[in-house]
């Protein structure tokens, strides 16, 4: 293909080569084990840190890679293409909360350890009774002297089991209903009394990513771990940072769509029916032509979003469009490609079957696609 993403350059291409080699050698061969154990190997975080895969778009002064979102996009694309679901996306998102709202002391305390992979990060917003409606969060953080005392539970938390650092949304002012009572508090989980993680949740896809519940029973956290100067800013901070996470998801969506077209094209050239390769059937060619066109349109729209993000000009509605449309397109393309694999497409040993299961959640998390449409509609 002649098309080249304008946000890529020689430095980004070199970074891609090293990320690709690392993922192929260190992560891809272990995916069956990661899936069986519902999470990456314990040393995967440290390895990713050494390879420069973590916090690639965080300044070097704070232990990051010193790159831009282009580098983060490369990491996400390469992980997706290799079929690796690692949770670095959520980890980087947590780092961006700290970068945006942390004090200088907080940034120096947490970010370098996150960059090295010593402190895997999780973001804990969702609760059994509060997903799309984050204003319904019930977990409380009551101020007692120099501490917050945290009570409540969170669910569906990516990286939850291994997280050394949890960016937690909690109600710091129970008198205020809704968004103004919420704050973000950073919880260091090592040897933390009253803190417990639940069992790994059984998921439809993304098995190799660790997802669990978190429980807080009178957990004491230093008051200085509040993110931002004052209480009650949590909801606004989430609304400001969620677009970053949604753009990350959009990057993965396009990468998987492109990969699905690529592997299916290879498959239909090899597989024979009625004495000739499947690609000789007009329906196969037309379906793949449609998929390739959709993936290409998605790529061009995504690249425009990335370029605007890099220039600090990406608006919320466009980010919501990217998350909504690109994940819908991803699922549609992967489903069509699975169909072209016939029965083999339903076998989990085939990458297309795993893609199909992995893709589905993209339309649900980080704000469901219905919520994305609400955000887009507000701009009308
Ligand atoms: C694998 C996985 C990983 C996750 N990782 C994390 C994580 O790391 N941290 C975290 O905090 N959360 C995480 N989540 C939670 C995720 O963000 C929520 O599942 C999501 O926000 C939807 O919330 P819900 O599941 O409570 O669904 P609900 O809010 O109950 O929604 C159910 C349905 O109603 C629709 N709906 C709700 N409100 C509206 C509305 N106003 N208008 C139209 N339709 C509406 C939704 O779109 C959806 O279709 C994860 C979820 C999964 C499955």
Short mmCIF file of C-alpha atoms and ligand atoms in Angstrom, two decimals:
data_model
loop_
_atom_site.label_atom_id
_atom_site.label_comp_id
_atom_site.label_asym_id
_atom_site.label_seq_id
_atom_site.Cartn_x
_atom_site.Cartn_y
_atom_site.Cartn_z
CA UNK A 1 0.00 0.00 0.00
CA UNK A 2 1.31 3.49 -0.82
CA UNK A 3 -0.53 5.09 2.07
CA UNK A 4 1.72 6.15 4.96
CA UNK A 5 0.55 7.66 8.22
CA UNK A 6 1.78 11.24 8.31
CA UNK A 7 2.39 11.05 12.08
CA UNK A 8 5.12 8.46 11.58
CA UNK A 9 8.74 9.41 10.93
CA UNK A 10 12.14 7.66 10.94
CA UNK A 11 12.47 7.78 14.72
CA UNK A 12 8.97 6.37 15.20
CA UNK A 13 9.66 3.68 12.58
CA UNK A 14 12.82 2.62 14.42
CA UNK A 15 10.86 2.49 17.66
CA UNK A 16 8.28 0.31 15.89
CA UNK A 17 10.95 -2.13 14.74
CA UNK A 18 12.33 -2.58 18.23
CA UNK A 19 8.82 -2.87 19.77
CA UNK A 20 7.85 -5.44 17.13
CA UNK A 21 10.97 -7.53 17.73
CA UNK A 22 10.53 -7.42 21.52
CA UNK A 23 6.86 -8.43 21.34
CA UNK A 24 7.58 -11.24 18.87
CA UNK A 25 10.39 -12.66 21.00
CA UNK A 26 9.24 -12.02 24.56
CA UNK A 27 5.44 -11.85 24.59
CA UNK A 28 3.88 -13.56 21.55
CA UNK A 29 5.28 -17.06 22.27
CA UNK A 30 3.69 -17.08 25.76
CA UNK A 31 0.13 -16.09 24.91
CA UNK A 32 -1.38 -19.54 25.48
CA UNK A 33 0.09 -19.55 29.00
CA UNK A 34 -1.03 -15.97 29.67
CA UNK A 35 -4.55 -16.92 28.58
CA UNK A 36 -4.62 -20.01 30.79
CA UNK A 37 -3.42 -18.08 33.84
CA UNK A 38 -5.68 -15.08 33.09
CA UNK A 39 -2.84 -12.60 33.04
CA UNK A 40 0.70 -11.89 31.90
CA UNK A 41 3.73 -13.54 33.52
CA UNK A 42 4.82 -11.69 36.68
CA UNK A 43 8.05 -10.47 35.06
CA UNK A 44 6.33 -9.22 31.89
CA UNK A 45 5.97 -5.71 33.32
CA UNK A 46 9.67 -5.42 34.14
CA UNK A 47 10.61 -6.75 30.70
CA UNK A 48 8.28 -4.28 28.99
CA UNK A 49 9.78 -1.48 31.09
CA UNK A 50 13.34 -2.45 30.07
CA UNK A 51 12.28 -2.58 26.40
CA UNK A 52 10.85 0.96 26.57
CA UNK A 53 7.26 -0.11 25.95
CA UNK A 54 5.82 1.54 29.05
CA UNK A 55 5.03 5.25 29.30
CA UNK A 56 6.51 5.86 25.88
CA UNK A 57 4.80 9.27 25.68
CA UNK A 58 5.73 10.46 29.18
CA UNK A 59 8.69 12.87 29.58
CA UNK A 60 12.09 11.29 30.29
CA UNK A 61 12.40 13.47 33.39
CA UNK A 62 9.68 11.29 34.94
CA UNK A 63 11.06 7.98 33.73
CA UNK A 64 9.06 7.80 30.50
CA UNK A 65 10.26 7.32 26.95
CA UNK A 66 10.12 11.02 26.13
CA UNK A 67 8.10 10.39 22.98
CA UNK A 68 4.66 11.49 21.82
CA UNK A 69 1.33 9.79 21.28
CA UNK A 70 2.85 8.46 18.02
CA UNK A 71 5.05 6.19 20.14
CA UNK A 72 2.12 5.08 22.26
CA UNK A 73 0.16 4.33 19.07
CA UNK A 74 3.05 2.19 17.83
CA UNK A 75 3.10 0.15 21.05
CA UNK A 76 -0.66 -0.43 20.85
CA UNK A 77 -0.55 -1.32 17.16
CA UNK A 78 2.29 -3.78 17.58
CA UNK A 79 0.72 -5.48 20.60
CA UNK A 80 -2.59 -5.77 18.74
CA UNK A 81 -1.03 -7.14 15.56
CA UNK A 82 0.77 -9.79 17.57
CA UNK A 83 -2.49 -10.74 19.32
CA UNK A 84 -1.06 -9.70 22.69
CA UNK A 85 -3.40 -8.04 25.20
CA UNK A 86 -1.15 -6.76 27.87
CA UNK A 87 -2.77 -3.86 29.78
CA UNK A 88 -0.03 -1.34 29.06
CA UNK A 89 -2.77 0.85 27.64
CA UNK A 90 -4.46 1.20 31.04
CA UNK A 91 -1.05 1.54 32.73
CA UNK A 92 -0.16 4.49 30.48
CA UNK A 93 -3.57 6.05 31.09
CA UNK A 94 -2.92 6.02 34.85
CA UNK A 95 0.44 7.68 34.22
CA UNK A 96 -1.34 10.42 32.29
CA UNK A 97 -3.69 11.11 35.20
CA UNK A 98 -0.64 11.54 37.44
CA UNK A 99 1.14 13.64 34.83
CA UNK A 100 -1.87 15.93 34.41
CA UNK A 101 -2.94 16.39 38.04
CA UNK A 102 -0.12 15.13 40.26
CA UNK A 103 2.17 17.39 42.25
CA UNK A 104 5.86 17.40 41.33
CA UNK A 105 6.50 15.14 44.32
CA UNK A 106 3.77 12.66 43.22
CA UNK A 107 5.11 12.53 39.68
CA UNK A 108 8.65 11.80 40.89
CA UNK A 109 7.40 9.24 43.41
CA UNK A 110 5.30 7.13 41.03
CA UNK A 111 6.09 7.70 37.37
CA UNK A 112 9.70 6.41 37.22
CA UNK A 113 8.65 3.16 38.93
CA UNK A 114 5.76 2.85 36.49
CA UNK A 115 8.15 3.43 33.58
CA UNK A 116 10.36 0.60 34.82
CA UNK A 117 7.36 -1.71 35.21
CA UNK A 118 7.84 -2.00 38.97
CA UNK A 119 4.44 -0.51 39.69
CA UNK A 120 1.76 -1.75 37.26
CA UNK A 121 -1.13 0.71 37.16
CA UNK A 122 -4.89 0.17 37.21
CA UNK A 123 -7.73 2.61 36.95
CA UNK A 124 -10.69 1.84 39.19
CA UNK A 125 -13.81 3.73 38.20
CA UNK A 126 -16.46 1.05 37.58
CA UNK A 127 -18.50 -0.50 40.37
CA UNK A 128 -21.21 -3.17 40.37
CA UNK A 129 -23.81 -0.36 40.37
CA UNK A 130 -21.89 2.30 38.45
CA UNK A 131 -20.49 1.80 34.94
CA UNK A 132 -21.82 4.21 32.35
CA UNK A 133 -23.25 6.29 35.18
CA UNK A 134 -20.08 7.19 37.08
CA UNK A 135 -21.99 9.67 39.20
CA UNK A 136 -23.52 6.66 40.96
CA UNK A 137 -20.14 5.64 42.45
CA UNK A 138 -20.60 4.50 46.05
CA UNK A 139 -17.04 3.82 47.22
CA UNK A 140 -16.22 6.37 49.90
CA UNK A 141 -12.97 8.00 50.99
CA UNK A 142 -13.57 9.68 54.35
CA UNK A 143 -10.94 12.13 55.57
CA UNK A 144 -9.59 11.26 59.03
CA UNK A 145 -6.64 13.41 60.05
CA UNK A 146 -3.76 12.75 57.66
CA UNK A 147 -5.50 9.82 55.95
CA UNK A 148 -8.42 8.85 53.75
CA UNK A 149 -10.32 5.81 54.97
CA UNK A 150 -11.64 3.96 51.93
CA UNK A 151 -14.62 1.59 51.87
CA UNK A 152 -16.30 -0.01 48.88
CA UNK A 153 -15.63 -2.20 45.87
CA UNK A 154 -14.76 -1.90 42.19
CA UNK A 155 -15.35 -4.32 39.36
CA UNK A 156 -13.98 -5.15 35.88
CA UNK A 157 -10.59 -3.68 36.79
CA UNK A 158 -7.93 -4.30 34.15
CA UNK A 159 -4.48 -5.13 35.63
CA UNK A 160 -6.30 -5.43 38.98
CA UNK A 161 -4.51 -8.52 40.31
CA UNK A 162 -1.00 -7.22 39.80
CA UNK A 163 -1.61 -3.50 40.19
CA UNK A 164 0.88 -1.82 42.51
CA UNK A 165 -0.86 1.49 41.96
CA UNK A 166 -4.60 2.03 41.65
CA UNK A 167 -6.05 5.33 40.52
CA UNK A 168 -9.32 5.17 42.43
CA UNK A 169 -12.51 7.18 41.98
CA UNK A 170 -14.28 7.63 45.31
CA UNK A 171 -16.76 9.89 47.03
CA UNK A 172 -14.90 12.26 49.31
CA UNK A 173 -17.99 14.28 50.12
CA UNK A 174 -21.03 12.09 50.84
CA UNK A 175 -23.15 15.21 51.43
CA UNK A 176 -22.88 16.17 47.76
CA UNK A 177 -24.69 13.99 45.25
CA UNK A 178 -23.33 13.32 41.77
CA UNK A 179 -20.17 14.52 40.14
CA UNK A 180 -19.01 17.18 42.60
CA UNK A 181 -18.56 14.68 45.45
CA UNK A 182 -16.01 12.56 43.56
CA UNK A 183 -12.22 12.64 43.81
CA UNK A 184 -9.34 10.56 42.44
CA UNK A 185 -6.98 9.05 44.99
CA UNK A 186 -3.83 7.10 44.18
CA UNK A 187 -3.60 3.89 46.20
CA UNK A 188 -0.29 2.04 46.59
CA UNK A 189 -1.41 -1.50 47.15
CA UNK A 190 1.73 -3.21 48.54
CA UNK A 191 1.03 -4.65 52.02
CA UNK A 192 -2.05 -2.47 52.32
CA UNK A 193 -4.31 -3.55 55.16
CA UNK A 194 -7.97 -3.99 54.22
CA UNK A 195 -7.25 -4.13 50.48
CA UNK A 196 -8.15 -7.31 48.60
CA UNK A 197 -8.43 -8.40 44.98
CA UNK A 198 -11.08 -10.87 43.80
CA UNK A 199 -10.54 -13.88 41.58
CA UNK A 200 -9.77 -13.38 37.89
CA UNK A 201 -13.05 -12.75 36.07
CA UNK A 202 -13.97 -15.29 33.36
CA UNK A 203 -14.21 -13.26 30.17
CA UNK A 204 -15.38 -13.92 26.63
CA UNK A 205 -12.10 -12.64 25.19
CA UNK A 206 -8.89 -10.84 26.15
CA UNK A 207 -8.16 -13.74 28.48
CA UNK A 208 -4.49 -12.86 28.80
CA UNK A 209 -5.35 -9.49 30.34
CA UNK A 210 -5.95 -9.61 34.07
CA UNK A 211 -9.40 -8.33 35.07
CA UNK A 212 -10.80 -8.59 38.60
CA UNK A 213 -12.75 -6.98 41.42
CA UNK A 214 -11.10 -4.82 44.09
CA UNK A 215 -12.32 -4.59 47.68
CA UNK A 216 -11.58 -1.82 50.17
CA UNK A 217 -12.37 -2.43 53.83
CA UNK A 218 -11.34 0.60 55.94
CA UNK A 219 -8.21 1.02 53.86
CA UNK A 220 -6.03 3.90 55.12
CA UNK A 221 -4.30 5.94 52.41
CA UNK A 222 -2.22 9.07 53.08
CA UNK A 223 -4.27 12.21 52.41
CA UNK A 224 -1.40 13.49 50.26
CA UNK A 225 -2.32 10.81 47.67
CA UNK A 226 -5.30 12.89 46.52
CA UNK A 227 -4.83 13.69 42.83
CA UNK A 228 -5.17 17.42 42.27
CA UNK A 229 -5.04 20.24 44.77
CA UNK A 230 -8.62 20.04 46.02
CA UNK A 231 -11.31 17.41 46.56
CA UNK A 232 -14.31 17.15 44.24
CA UNK A 233 -12.40 17.42 40.94
CA UNK A 234 -12.52 13.67 40.17
CA UNK A 235 -15.40 13.68 37.70
CA UNK A 236 -13.96 16.59 35.72
CA UNK A 237 -10.54 14.86 35.68
CA UNK A 238 -12.10 11.64 34.33
CA UNK A 239 -13.94 13.56 31.62
CA UNK A 240 -10.66 15.25 30.63
CA UNK A 241 -8.63 12.02 30.55
CA UNK A 242 -11.14 9.54 29.09
CA UNK A 243 -10.62 10.91 25.53
CA UNK A 244 -6.96 9.82 25.74
CA UNK A 245 -8.07 6.28 26.62
CA UNK A 246 -10.68 6.31 23.85
CA UNK A 247 -8.09 7.30 21.27
CA UNK A 248 -5.90 4.41 22.47
CA UNK A 249 -8.85 2.07 21.93
CA UNK A 250 -9.41 3.47 18.45
CA UNK A 251 -5.75 2.77 17.60
CA UNK A 252 -6.18 -0.88 18.63
CA UNK A 253 -9.42 -1.11 16.66
CA UNK A 254 -7.83 -0.10 13.37
CA UNK A 255 -4.74 -2.23 13.98
CA UNK A 256 -6.89 -5.32 14.53
CA UNK A 257 -9.10 -4.59 11.51
CA UNK A 258 -6.02 -4.29 9.28
CA UNK A 259 -4.53 -7.46 10.74
CA UNK A 260 -7.79 -9.37 10.21
CA UNK A 261 -7.84 -8.41 6.52
CA UNK A 262 -4.18 -9.40 6.16
CA UNK A 263 -4.44 -12.85 7.71
CA UNK A 264 -7.73 -13.59 5.96
CA UNK A 265 -6.29 -12.64 2.59
CA UNK A 266 -3.47 -15.12 3.20
CA UNK A 267 -5.94 -17.79 4.30
CA UNK A 268 -8.26 -17.53 1.29
CA UNK A 269 -5.32 -17.74 -1.08
CA UNK A 270 -4.30 -21.06 0.48
CA UNK A 271 -7.62 -22.72 1.31
CA UNK A 272 -9.30 -24.53 -1.58
CA UNK A 273 -12.97 -25.29 -2.22
CA UNK A 274 -14.44 -26.79 -5.40
CA UNK A 275 -10.92 -27.30 -6.71
CA UNK A 276 -9.72 -23.70 -6.50
CA UNK A 277 -8.56 -21.21 -3.85
CA UNK A 278 -11.34 -19.39 -1.99
CA UNK A 279 -10.08 -16.08 -3.38
CA UNK A 280 -11.23 -17.19 -6.82
CA UNK A 281 -14.82 -16.94 -5.59
CA UNK A 282 -16.28 -13.55 -6.33
CA UNK A 283 -18.04 -13.36 -2.98
CA UNK A 284 -14.72 -13.84 -1.17
CA UNK A 285 -13.06 -11.08 -3.20
CA UNK A 286 -15.98 -8.71 -2.75
CA UNK A 287 -16.17 -9.29 1.02
CA UNK A 288 -12.45 -8.72 1.40
CA UNK A 289 -12.62 -5.67 -0.86
CA UNK A 290 -15.33 -4.23 1.40
CA UNK A 291 -13.34 -5.03 4.54
CA UNK A 292 -10.16 -3.54 3.15
CA UNK A 293 -11.99 -0.37 2.11
CA UNK A 294 -13.56 0.03 5.55
CA UNK A 295 -10.22 -0.59 7.28
CA UNK A 296 -8.58 2.01 5.03
CA UNK A 297 -11.28 4.62 5.71
CA UNK A 298 -10.85 3.85 9.40
CA UNK A 299 -7.09 4.29 9.12
CA UNK A 300 -7.40 7.68 7.46
CA UNK A 301 -9.90 8.93 10.05
CA UNK A 302 -7.76 7.57 12.91
CA UNK A 303 -4.65 9.22 11.50
CA UNK A 304 -6.47 12.53 11.29
CA UNK A 305 -7.46 12.13 14.96
CA UNK A 306 -3.88 11.25 15.96
CA UNK A 307 -2.50 14.24 14.09
CA UNK A 308 -5.03 16.57 15.73
CA UNK A 309 -4.27 15.01 19.12
CA UNK A 310 -0.53 15.57 18.59
CA UNK A 311 -1.29 19.20 17.73
CA UNK A 312 -3.46 19.55 20.86
CA UNK A 313 -6.54 20.12 18.69
CA UNK A 314 -8.59 16.94 18.98
CA UNK A 315 -12.10 17.71 20.21
CA UNK A 316 -14.20 15.44 22.41
CA UNK A 317 -16.83 14.68 19.74
CA UNK A 318 -14.20 13.50 17.24
CA UNK A 319 -12.63 11.25 19.88
CA UNK A 320 -16.05 9.79 20.62
CA UNK A 321 -16.64 9.28 16.87
CA UNK A 322 -13.30 7.47 16.60
CA UNK A 323 -14.03 5.20 19.57
CA UNK A 324 -17.58 4.46 18.41
CA UNK A 325 -17.15 4.08 14.67
CA UNK A 326 -13.76 2.41 14.60
CA UNK A 327 -14.70 -0.24 17.17
CA UNK A 328 -17.99 -0.96 15.36
CA UNK A 329 -16.02 -1.24 12.12
CA UNK A 330 -13.43 -3.45 13.80
CA UNK A 331 -16.13 -5.88 14.96
CA UNK A 332 -17.82 -5.90 11.56
CA UNK A 333 -14.58 -6.57 9.68
CA UNK A 334 -13.44 -9.28 12.08
CA UNK A 335 -16.84 -10.96 11.85
CA UNK A 336 -16.74 -10.96 8.02
CA UNK A 337 -13.18 -12.29 8.08
CA UNK A 338 -14.17 -15.06 10.47
CA UNK A 339 -16.95 -16.08 8.08
CA UNK A 340 -14.41 -16.39 5.26
CA UNK A 341 -12.45 -18.87 7.40
CA UNK A 342 -15.46 -21.21 7.58
CA UNK A 343 -15.46 -23.64 10.51
CA UNK A 344 -11.77 -23.02 11.19
CA UNK A 345 -12.70 -19.44 12.02
CA UNK A 346 -14.65 -20.75 15.00
CA UNK A 347 -11.65 -22.67 16.38
CA UNK A 348 -9.80 -20.72 19.05
CA UNK A 349 -6.45 -21.98 17.81
CA UNK A 350 -7.01 -19.72 14.79
CA UNK A 351 -6.12 -16.05 15.42
CA UNK A 352 -9.32 -14.82 13.72
CA UNK A 353 -11.47 -16.61 16.32
CA UNK A 354 -9.56 -14.99 19.16
CA UNK A 355 -9.78 -11.60 17.44
CA UNK A 356 -13.55 -11.99 17.21
CA UNK A 357 -13.82 -12.65 20.95
CA UNK A 358 -11.26 -10.00 21.87
CA UNK A 359 -12.85 -7.30 19.72
CA UNK A 360 -16.30 -7.36 21.29
CA UNK A 361 -15.45 -5.52 24.49
CA UNK A 362 -14.04 -2.58 22.55
CA UNK A 363 -17.63 -1.39 22.02
CA UNK A 364 -18.34 -1.55 25.75
CA UNK A 365 -15.46 -0.29 27.91
CA UNK A 366 -14.05 3.21 28.43
CA UNK A 367 -17.56 4.52 27.81
CA UNK A 368 -19.91 2.31 25.82
CA UNK A 369 -20.61 3.22 22.21
CA UNK A 370 -24.09 4.38 23.20
CA UNK A 371 -22.46 6.91 25.54
CA UNK A 372 -20.15 7.90 22.67
CA UNK A 373 -23.20 8.67 20.54
CA UNK A 374 -24.56 10.87 23.33
CA UNK A 375 -21.26 12.78 23.39
CA UNK A 376 -21.36 13.20 19.61
CA UNK A 377 -25.00 14.28 19.76
CA UNK A 378 -24.13 17.04 22.25
CA UNK A 379 -22.00 18.61 19.53
CA UNK A 380 -24.89 18.77 17.08
C1 LIG B 1 -12.92 -6.48 29.92
C2 LIG B 1 -13.32 -5.22 30.61
C3 LIG B 1 -12.32 -4.39 31.13
C4 LIG B 1 -12.68 -3.25 31.84
N1 LIG B 1 -11.70 -2.48 32.43
C5 LIG B 1 -12.05 -1.47 33.26
C6 LIG B 1 -11.06 -0.78 34.03
O1 LIG B 1 -9.85 -1.05 33.94
N2 LIG B 1 -11.47 0.19 34.89
C7 LIG B 1 -12.78 0.53 35.03
O2 LIG B 1 -13.08 1.42 35.81
N3 LIG B 1 -13.75 -0.10 34.29
C8 LIG B 1 -13.41 -1.09 33.43
N4 LIG B 1 -14.38 -1.75 32.71
C9 LIG B 1 -15.77 -1.38 32.89
C10 LIG B 1 -16.37 -0.67 31.68
O3 LIG B 1 -15.86 0.60 31.53
C11 LIG B 1 -17.90 -0.70 31.86
O4 LIG B 1 -18.31 -2.05 31.68
C12 LIG B 1 -18.63 0.20 30.89
O5 LIG B 1 -18.39 1.56 31.20
C13 LIG B 1 -20.16 -0.03 30.89
O6 LIG B 1 -20.66 -0.02 32.19
P1 LIG B 1 -21.58 -1.24 32.70
O7 LIG B 1 -20.87 -2.49 32.40
O8 LIG B 1 -21.94 -0.98 34.12
O9 LIG B 1 -22.87 -1.18 31.78
P2 LIG B 1 -24.17 -0.28 32.03
O10 LIG B 1 -23.76 1.10 32.38
O11 LIG B 1 -25.08 -1.01 32.94
O12 LIG B 1 -24.78 -0.27 30.56
C14 LIG B 1 -25.58 -1.34 30.05
C15 LIG B 1 -26.09 -0.94 28.67
O13 LIG B 1 -26.88 0.25 28.78
C16 LIG B 1 -26.38 1.24 27.91
N5 LIG B 1 -26.52 2.57 28.50
C17 LIG B 1 -26.17 2.98 29.75
N6 LIG B 1 -26.42 4.28 29.90
C18 LIG B 1 -26.90 4.74 28.73
C19 LIG B 1 -27.34 6.01 28.25
N7 LIG B 1 -27.31 7.08 29.03
N8 LIG B 1 -27.82 6.08 26.98
C20 LIG B 1 -27.86 5.00 26.19
N9 LIG B 1 -27.47 3.76 26.58
C21 LIG B 1 -26.99 3.64 27.83
C22 LIG B 1 -24.91 0.91 27.72
O14 LIG B 1 -24.41 1.47 26.53
C23 LIG B 1 -24.96 -0.60 27.70
O15 LIG B 1 -25.30 -1.03 26.40
C24 LIG B 1 -14.04 -2.89 31.97
C25 LIG B 1 -15.03 -3.70 31.39
C26 LIG B 1 -14.68 -4.85 30.75
C27 LIG B 1 -15.77 -5.73 30.20
#
